[in-house]
Amino acid sequence: MNEHSPIAMVSGGTRGIGLAIARELLAHGWRVSVGARSATDAFAGYSADQLRVYRFDAEDRQTETDWVAATVRDFGGIDALVHNAGILSTRSVVAADDDEVDRLLEVNVKSPLRLTRKAWPHLLAAREGKVLVMASLAAKRVRNADASLYALSKAAVLSLAHGIRHCGAEARVRCTALCPGFVATDMVAGLPLEQQQQATRPEDIARIARMALELPASASVAEIPISWTVEPQY
């Protein structure tokens, strides 16, 4: 670990997929700035030169500004931005009220958009800036009515990722959307036990995430769909 090691910001990095991504990057020489709503002891043993955890709440805009500023102050720049924080909904687009729709879009879509804007000058200044957006297979198909509102938000997230790709084209800032299906985190606790046991592991997502972040700009990948089972394509 040295001052030339790349720096990644990871939202929601204290549990689930975000925690796995942070640990994977740390294990391969990255310095990591984690944004989370509360403190954690998940990173015991890492030095402040390797990792720092800052307060970040997708429903509190000031924490977005503060997190970016603190990362640049303490690490000296930003090479990659990983949008992992998000919330789930099991309401349909017909049943959900406006408050739930607004909250889902605020956390899953608008906060990553604002964070990207705030980090953009630093990503442009990086040797090869990267953005990783955690979308979902839900962004690509609606499986049932109860998944439809969540799918709406993730479809918007996927479009955000493609928009970022185009904005960064000339400056060679690359963006990849990861689109996993069921992942073995607390978000799938309600699934049948057999499906929970077969679901993709967070560590698998983390390996793919690191690959996407470490690819050169000449090998940009727009989307990576990931599933624990073979799904029909439609």
XYZ file of C-alpha atoms in Angstrom:
234
model
C 0.000 0.000 0.000
C 1.455 3.370 -1.022
C 0.401 6.832 -2.109
C 0.071 5.618 -5.690
C -2.449 2.896 -4.819
C -5.831 3.662 -6.426
C -8.625 5.077 -4.297
C -12.209 3.819 -4.423
C -15.303 5.225 -2.771
C -17.807 2.473 -1.914
C -21.303 3.385 -0.719
C -23.091 1.000 1.593
C -19.745 -0.652 2.222
C -20.287 -2.033 5.720
C -22.436 -5.066 4.872
C -23.514 -7.380 2.091
C -22.183 -6.749 -1.402
C -20.602 -3.426 -0.470
C -18.595 -4.970 2.364
C -17.426 -7.781 0.070
C -16.339 -5.262 -2.574
C -14.451 -3.146 -0.033
C -12.617 -6.206 1.317
C -11.806 -7.465 -2.184
C -10.317 -4.112 -3.170
C -8.333 -3.844 0.059
C -6.929 -7.323 -0.484
C -5.628 -6.267 -3.896
C -3.892 -3.031 -3.039
C -6.652 -0.455 -3.263
C -7.261 2.264 -0.721
C -10.943 2.411 0.180
C -13.236 5.169 1.395
C -16.431 3.585 2.708
C -19.636 5.564 3.016
C -22.135 4.203 5.537
C -24.915 5.362 7.838
C -23.228 4.003 10.971
C -19.822 2.974 12.278
C -18.629 -0.615 11.975
C -15.948 -2.937 13.299
C -15.943 -4.946 10.057
C -12.581 -3.489 9.057
C -10.570 -4.049 12.207
C -6.868 -4.311 11.462
C -6.723 -1.905 8.535
C -4.763 1.310 8.885
C -6.139 4.772 8.167
C -3.890 4.851 5.099
C -5.759 1.833 3.717
C -9.331 2.455 4.748
C -11.572 5.036 6.327
C -15.289 4.950 7.022
C -17.288 8.153 6.656
C -20.913 8.920 7.368
C -23.056 8.707 4.259
C -26.844 8.609 4.090
C -28.483 8.636 0.665
C -31.379 10.601 2.158
C -29.103 13.324 3.529
C -27.576 15.374 0.723
C -25.029 17.077 2.944
C -23.381 13.741 3.700
C -22.766 13.273 -0.041
C -20.838 16.538 -0.228
C -18.988 15.866 3.023
C -17.991 12.320 2.032
C -16.481 13.361 -1.295
C -14.628 16.266 0.314
C -13.286 14.101 3.145
C -12.106 11.397 0.734
C -10.153 13.901 -1.346
C -8.754 15.543 1.793
C -7.624 12.301 3.419
C -6.624 10.201 0.390
C -5.702 12.848 -2.173
C -8.148 11.974 -4.939
C -10.740 9.547 -6.298
C -10.011 6.881 -8.904
C -13.248 4.933 -8.672
C -16.761 5.420 -7.400
C -18.859 2.377 -6.500
C -22.587 3.017 -6.166
C -23.723 0.102 -4.030
C -26.108 1.587 -1.451
C -29.755 0.931 -2.188
C -33.089 -0.143 -0.737
C -35.611 -2.794 -1.699
C -39.330 -2.514 -2.309
C -41.878 -5.303 -2.556
C -44.752 -3.056 -3.629
C -46.232 -2.891 -7.081
C -46.278 0.274 -9.148
C -50.047 0.400 -8.588
C -50.059 -0.256 -4.838
C -47.151 1.989 -3.811
C -47.943 5.495 -2.636
C -46.032 8.581 -3.692
C -43.913 8.639 -0.522
C -42.547 5.156 -1.195
C -41.891 5.932 -4.857
C -40.084 9.135 -3.925
C -37.941 7.422 -1.279
C -36.981 4.565 -3.590
C -35.940 6.934 -6.368
C -34.140 9.230 -3.926
C -31.965 6.437 -2.536
C -31.514 4.210 -5.576
C -31.257 6.815 -8.342
C -30.950 10.447 -7.330
C -28.281 10.034 -4.662
C -25.916 8.107 -6.996
C -26.530 10.777 -9.618
C -25.601 13.562 -7.213
C -22.575 11.689 -5.895
C -21.305 11.211 -9.428
C -21.615 14.937 -10.099
C -19.686 15.784 -6.938
C -16.925 13.245 -7.626
C -16.745 13.972 -11.369
C -13.892 16.540 -11.335
C -11.759 14.072 -9.372
C -12.627 11.158 -11.666
C -11.624 13.322 -14.634
C -8.320 14.083 -12.907
C -7.610 10.392 -12.279
C -5.428 8.443 -14.688
C -8.399 6.290 -15.689
C -11.521 7.140 -13.691
C -14.097 4.402 -13.119
C -17.695 4.306 -11.964
C -19.397 1.069 -10.961
C -23.171 1.093 -10.606
C -24.982 -1.711 -8.800
C -28.078 -2.208 -10.916
C -29.894 -5.546 -10.958
C -31.397 -8.124 -13.248
C -34.609 -6.436 -12.118
C -33.504 -3.523 -14.308
C -33.814 -5.764 -17.352
C -37.113 -7.561 -16.662
C -40.095 -7.402 -14.326
C -40.740 -10.825 -12.809
C -44.037 -10.056 -11.069
C -46.214 -7.219 -9.799
C -44.624 -7.107 -6.337
C -41.205 -6.553 -7.919
C -42.372 -3.868 -10.325
C -41.616 -0.727 -8.302
C -38.126 -1.957 -7.430
C -37.603 -2.851 -11.094
C -38.633 0.662 -12.094
C -35.955 2.151 -9.839
C -33.288 -0.245 -11.072
C -34.166 0.395 -14.710
C -33.504 4.057 -13.979
C -30.205 3.100 -12.316
C -29.198 1.160 -15.417
C -29.979 4.153 -17.610
C -27.941 6.318 -15.230
C -24.962 3.999 -15.753
C -25.237 4.294 -19.525
C -25.577 8.051 -19.230
C -22.389 8.224 -17.162
C -20.600 6.102 -19.783
C -21.468 8.595 -22.496
C -20.531 11.597 -20.341
C -17.110 10.085 -19.692
C -16.418 8.884 -23.233
C -14.030 11.618 -24.355
C -12.198 11.750 -21.022
C -11.975 7.930 -20.882
C -13.908 7.743 -17.613
C -15.555 4.338 -17.862
C -18.744 3.141 -16.212
C -20.012 -0.416 -15.777
C -23.383 -1.567 -14.476
C -23.419 -4.822 -12.534
C -26.791 -6.552 -12.810
C -27.001 -9.400 -10.296
C -30.035 -11.528 -9.583
C -30.539 -13.030 -6.135
C -27.465 -12.554 -3.934
C -27.040 -14.249 -0.556
C -27.509 -11.174 1.630
C -30.211 -10.151 4.096
C -32.203 -8.718 1.176
C -33.186 -12.255 0.103
C -33.961 -13.558 3.588
C -37.571 -14.169 2.594
C -36.729 -16.574 -0.218
C -37.022 -20.358 0.131
C -33.976 -21.828 1.877
C -32.911 -23.768 -1.229
C -32.741 -20.559 -3.273
C -30.850 -18.760 -0.511
C -28.265 -21.547 -0.500
C -27.872 -21.429 -4.294
C -27.847 -17.648 -4.622
C -24.773 -15.831 -5.874
C -22.334 -15.053 -3.076
C -21.368 -11.438 -2.311
C -17.718 -12.463 -2.724
C -18.453 -13.534 -6.317
C -19.945 -10.117 -7.076
C -16.898 -8.497 -5.480
C -14.475 -10.380 -7.733
C -16.420 -9.271 -10.803
C -16.566 -5.706 -9.482
C -12.801 -5.551 -9.053
C -12.263 -6.922 -12.539
C -14.473 -4.183 -13.987
C -12.653 -1.495 -12.009
C -9.212 -2.744 -13.041
C -9.887 -3.163 -16.751
C -8.119 -0.561 -18.890
C -10.164 2.105 -20.612
C -9.589 0.258 -23.882
C -11.689 -2.654 -22.552
C -14.792 -0.888 -21.305
C -17.732 -3.137 -20.371
C -21.188 -1.561 -20.251
C -23.181 -4.208 -18.377
C -22.478 -7.481 -16.591
C -25.579 -9.587 -15.884
C -25.023 -12.117 -13.084
C -27.376 -14.870 -11.975
C -27.377 -17.943 -9.762
C -29.407 -19.817 -12.391
C -29.871 -19.904 -16.154
C -32.692 -17.559 -17.106
C -34.576 -17.300 -20.393
C -33.615 -14.238 -22.384
C -36.509 -12.023 -23.362
